[in-house]
Coordinates of C-alpha atoms in Angstrom, one line a residue:
M1 CA 89.2 90.6 34.3
F2 CA 91.8 92.4 36.4
S3 CA 94.1 95.0 35.1
P4 CA 97.7 94.1 34.3
K5 CA 99.0 95.8 37.4
V6 CA 96.5 93.9 39.6
N7 CA 97.4 90.6 37.9
K8 CA 101.1 91.3 38.6
I9 CA 100.4 91.9 42.3
I10 CA 98.3 88.7 42.5
N11 CA 101.1 86.7 40.9
L12 CA 103.6 88.1 43.3
I13 CA 101.4 87.3 46.3
I14 CA 101.0 83.7 45.0
V15 CA 104.7 83.3 44.3
Y16 CA 105.9 84.7 47.7
S17 CA 103.2 82.7 49.5
I18 CA 104.6 79.5 48.0
L19 CA 108.1 80.5 48.8
V20 CA 107.3 81.3 52.4
L21 CA 105.5 78.0 52.8
L22 CA 108.5 76.1 51.4
V23 CA 110.8 77.9 53.8
L24 CA 108.6 77.1 56.8
I25 CA 108.5 73.4 55.7
C26 CA 112.3 73.3 55.3
L27 CA 113.1 75.1 58.6
F28 CA 110.5 73.3 60.8
P29 CA 112.7 70.2 61.3
V30 CA 115.6 72.5 62.4
Y31 CA 113.3 74.4 64.7
F32 CA 112.0 71.2 66.2
V33 CA 115.5 69.8 66.9
F34 CA 116.4 73.1 68.6
I35 CA 113.2 73.0 70.7
G36 CA 114.0 69.4 71.6
S37 CA 117.5 70.4 72.7
V38 CA 116.1 72.8 75.3
N39 CA 113.2 70.5 76.3
P40 CA 113.1 69.3 79.9
G41 CA 113.7 65.6 80.4
E42 CA 115.2 63.1 77.9
S43 CA 112.4 62.6 75.4
L44 CA 111.6 64.5 72.3
H45 CA 108.0 63.3 72.1
S46 CA 106.9 65.6 74.9
S47 CA 108.3 68.7 73.2
K48 CA 105.9 71.5 72.7
I49 CA 105.9 73.2 69.3
F50 CA 105.9 76.7 70.9
P51 CA 107.2 76.3 74.5
N52 CA 107.5 79.2 76.9
P53 CA 111.2 80.4 76.8
A54 CA 111.2 80.6 80.6
D55 CA 110.8 76.8 80.6
W56 CA 113.8 76.1 78.3
N57 CA 116.4 73.9 79.8
W58 CA 120.0 74.7 78.6
G59 CA 121.4 72.0 80.9
H60 CA 121.6 69.5 77.9
Y61 CA 124.3 71.6 76.3
K62 CA 126.2 71.8 79.5
S63 CA 125.8 68.0 79.9
L64 CA 127.6 67.4 76.5
F65 CA 130.8 68.9 77.8
I66 CA 130.6 67.7 81.4
E67 CA 129.2 64.2 81.2
H68 CA 130.3 63.3 77.7
D69 CA 133.5 63.6 75.6
Y70 CA 131.8 66.0 73.2
L71 CA 134.6 68.4 72.8
N72 CA 137.0 65.7 71.7
W73 CA 134.4 64.4 69.2
Y74 CA 134.0 67.9 67.9
K75 CA 137.7 68.5 67.5
N76 CA 138.1 65.1 65.7
T77 CA 135.3 65.9 63.3
L78 CA 136.6 69.4 62.4
F79 CA 140.1 68.0 61.9
I80 CA 138.9 65.2 59.7
A81 CA 136.5 67.3 57.7
T82 CA 139.0 70.1 57.1
A83 CA 141.8 67.6 56.1
N84 CA 139.4 65.8 53.7
M85 CA 138.2 69.2 52.3
V86 CA 141.8 70.2 51.5
I87 CA 143.0 66.9 50.1
S88 CA 139.9 66.1 48.0
T89 CA 139.6 69.6 46.7
A90 CA 143.3 69.7 45.7
F91 CA 143.2 66.4 43.9
G92 CA 139.8 67.1 42.3
V93 CA 140.9 70.4 40.9
L94 CA 144.2 69.1 39.6
S95 CA 142.8 66.0 38.0
G96 CA 139.7 67.9 36.6
Y97 CA 142.0 70.5 35.0
A98 CA 144.3 67.8 33.5
F99 CA 141.4 65.9 32.0
S100 CA 139.9 69.1 30.6
K101 CA 142.8 71.0 29.2
F102 CA 145.5 68.3 28.3
K103 CA 145.7 65.5 25.8
F104 CA 147.4 62.3 27.0
K105 CA 147.3 58.6 26.4
G106 CA 144.5 56.9 28.3
K107 CA 142.4 60.1 28.8
R108 CA 139.2 58.5 27.4
Q109 CA 139.7 55.4 29.5
G110 CA 140.3 57.4 32.6
L111 CA 137.1 59.4 32.1
M112 CA 135.2 56.2 31.7
A113 CA 136.7 54.9 34.9
I114 CA 135.6 58.0 36.7
I115 CA 132.1 57.7 35.4
I116 CA 131.9 54.0 36.5
L117 CA 133.4 54.8 39.9
Q118 CA 130.6 57.4 40.5
M119 CA 128.0 54.6 40.1
F120 CA 129.2 52.7 43.2
P121 CA 129.2 54.1 46.7
T122 CA 132.4 53.7 48.8
I123 CA 130.6 51.4 51.3
M124 CA 130.5 48.7 48.6
G125 CA 134.3 48.3 49.0
M126 CA 134.1 48.2 52.8
I127 CA 135.8 44.8 53.1
A128 CA 138.6 45.7 50.7
I129 CA 139.1 49.0 52.4
Y130 CA 139.2 47.4 55.8
T131 CA 141.7 44.9 54.6
L132 CA 144.0 47.5 53.0
L133 CA 144.0 49.7 56.0
G134 CA 144.8 46.8 58.2
A135 CA 147.7 45.8 56.0
F136 CA 149.2 49.3 56.2
G137 CA 148.5 49.8 59.9
L138 CA 146.0 52.6 59.3
L139 CA 142.9 51.0 61.0
D140 CA 141.6 53.1 63.9
T141 CA 143.6 56.2 62.7
H142 CA 142.4 59.5 61.5
L143 CA 144.8 59.4 58.6
G144 CA 143.3 56.1 57.3
Y145 CA 139.8 57.5 57.6
I146 CA 140.8 60.8 55.8
L147 CA 142.4 58.9 53.0
V148 CA 139.3 56.8 52.5
L149 CA 137.0 59.9 52.5
A150 CA 139.3 61.8 50.1
A151 CA 139.6 58.8 47.7
G152 CA 135.8 58.3 47.7
S153 CA 135.2 61.9 46.6
V154 CA 137.9 62.3 44.0
A155 CA 135.8 60.9 41.1
F156 CA 132.9 63.2 41.7
N157 CA 135.1 66.2 42.2
T158 CA 137.1 65.5 39.1
W159 CA 134.1 65.1 36.9
I160 CA 132.3 68.3 38.1
V161 CA 135.6 70.4 37.9
K162 CA 136.3 69.0 34.4
G163 CA 132.8 70.2 33.3
F164 CA 133.6 73.7 34.6
F165 CA 137.0 73.9 33.0
D166 CA 135.5 72.7 29.7
G167 CA 133.5 75.9 29.6
I168 CA 136.6 78.1 29.8
P169 CA 137.9 78.9 26.3
N170 CA 141.2 77.4 25.4
S171 CA 142.2 80.7 23.8
L172 CA 143.0 82.0 27.3
Q173 CA 145.7 79.3 27.6
E174 CA 147.0 79.9 24.1
A175 CA 147.3 83.7 24.7
A176 CA 149.1 83.1 28.0
R177 CA 151.6 80.6 26.4
I178 CA 152.3 83.2 23.7
D179 CA 153.2 85.6 26.5
G180 CA 155.6 83.0 27.9
A181 CA 153.5 81.6 30.8
S182 CA 154.2 78.1 31.9
N183 CA 151.6 75.5 32.6
S184 CA 151.8 76.2 36.4
D185 CA 151.5 79.9 35.8
I186 CA 148.4 79.4 33.7
L187 CA 146.8 77.2 36.3
I188 CA 147.7 79.4 39.3
K189 CA 147.2 82.9 37.8
I190 CA 144.4 82.3 35.3
M191 CA 142.5 79.1 35.8
L192 CA 142.2 78.9 39.6
P193 CA 140.8 82.5 40.0
L194 CA 138.2 81.7 37.3
A195 CA 137.3 78.4 39.0
T196 CA 136.7 80.0 42.4
P197 CA 133.0 79.1 42.4
I198 CA 133.4 75.4 41.6
I199 CA 136.3 75.1 44.0
A200 CA 134.2 76.6 46.8
F201 CA 131.4 74.2 45.9
I202 CA 133.4 71.0 46.0
A203 CA 135.3 72.2 49.2
F204 CA 132.0 72.9 51.0
N205 CA 130.5 69.6 49.7
S206 CA 133.6 67.7 50.9
F207 CA 133.5 69.3 54.3
I208 CA 129.8 68.4 54.8
G209 CA 130.3 64.9 53.6
A210 CA 133.1 64.2 56.1
S211 CA 131.2 65.9 58.9
M212 CA 128.0 63.8 58.4
D213 CA 129.5 60.4 57.6
F214 CA 128.8 57.6 60.0
I215 CA 129.1 54.2 58.4
M216 CA 132.7 54.4 57.3
A217 CA 133.7 56.1 60.5
E218 CA 132.1 53.3 62.5
V219 CA 134.0 50.7 60.5
I220 CA 137.5 52.4 60.7
L221 CA 137.5 54.3 64.0
R222 CA 137.0 51.9 66.8
S223 CA 138.7 53.7 69.8
S224 CA 136.4 56.2 71.7
E225 CA 139.2 58.8 71.7
N226 CA 139.1 58.8 67.9
W227 CA 135.4 59.0 67.4
T228 CA 133.7 61.6 65.3
L229 CA 130.6 63.5 66.4
A230 CA 128.4 61.1 64.4
Q231 CA 129.7 58.1 66.3
G232 CA 129.7 59.9 69.7
L233 CA 126.2 61.2 69.4
F234 CA 125.0 57.8 68.2
T235 CA 126.1 56.3 71.5
L236 CA 123.7 58.7 73.3
V237 CA 120.6 57.1 71.7
S238 CA 121.7 53.5 70.9
G239 CA 120.8 50.6 73.2
Q240 CA 118.1 50.2 75.7
E241 CA 119.8 52.2 78.4
N242 CA 120.9 55.2 76.3
N243 CA 117.9 57.4 75.6
N244 CA 119.4 60.9 75.9
F245 CA 117.5 62.2 72.9
T246 CA 117.5 65.8 74.2
V247 CA 121.2 65.8 74.7
F248 CA 121.6 64.2 71.2
A249 CA 119.5 67.2 69.8
A250 CA 121.8 69.7 71.6
G251 CA 124.8 68.0 70.0
A252 CA 123.2 68.2 66.6
V253 CA 122.5 71.9 67.0
L254 CA 126.1 72.6 67.9
I255 CA 127.6 70.7 64.9
S256 CA 125.4 72.7 62.6
I257 CA 127.0 76.0 63.6
P258 CA 130.3 75.6 61.5
L259 CA 128.3 74.3 58.6
M260 CA 126.0 77.3 58.6
V261 CA 128.9 79.7 59.0
L262 CA 130.7 78.1 56.0
F263 CA 127.5 78.2 53.9
F264 CA 126.8 81.9 54.5
V265 CA 130.4 82.8 53.9
F266 CA 130.7 81.0 50.6
Q267 CA 127.0 81.1 49.7
R268 CA 127.6 83.1 46.5
Y269 CA 130.4 80.9 45.3
I270 CA 128.5 77.7 46.2
V271 CA 125.5 78.7 44.2
E272 CA 127.6 79.9 41.2
G273 CA 129.6 76.6 41.3
L274 CA 126.4 74.5 41.5
T275 CA 124.8 76.2 38.5
A276 CA 128.0 76.4 36.5
G277 CA 128.6 72.7 37.0
A278 CA 125.1 71.9 35.9
E279 CA 125.3 74.1 32.8
K280 CA 128.9 73.2 31.7
G281 CA 129.0 69.6 32.8

């Protein structure tokens, strides 16, 4: 038998070994995509796991901007993702707060409708969405696509925000009302600062969802000048003649940069919002 101190050291070694192994497993696909983006040629199959840095080919990144309309795809994606983040977060926070802290007729039915809507993906209503957008002249427009994305995320955002606000004592509202605060004052000065973690979480989630979406973008955005990154990069590897997999990998690396920056900036709030939503939902 080992001493308690030795047992503690052994346990730490085991735990950290498992954690390091998990990190390596999670990061290996990212590393492989990066190595593929600097691999000479057009195929990823010939990529070496540990190539010589002197053999790296950065021409694929240059090709994105010279031979393809990558910059326009990038701007479209950032605009759509940011707009969706703002709209879906605003509606999610307001509706979640209303369902949590107010009593009104139809509240129970509204919550049931939100639960039911979460069971069905947006793609199931593709035909109806396509018809409605066509009727309002919003097909092949960024506005129509943003509205579809925002509407599709409102149910999830409302439910998770409601769960967070449910964990905030109603006594805070009552005390503020006694001091003469209006409903808007309570929301802006008291509730929103307390809800910063969950707001950051749903905002980040909405940004990523819009950045990575492909199916609805392919249905709604038909003109090449309106394409998102997902659509534009897909054209590089779709069809028999398009096999620019290394250029595709380079494009994937570049789109990950704003996502990583957002994650590291809001990491603390995202983790707090995720755990709070799980505990209070």
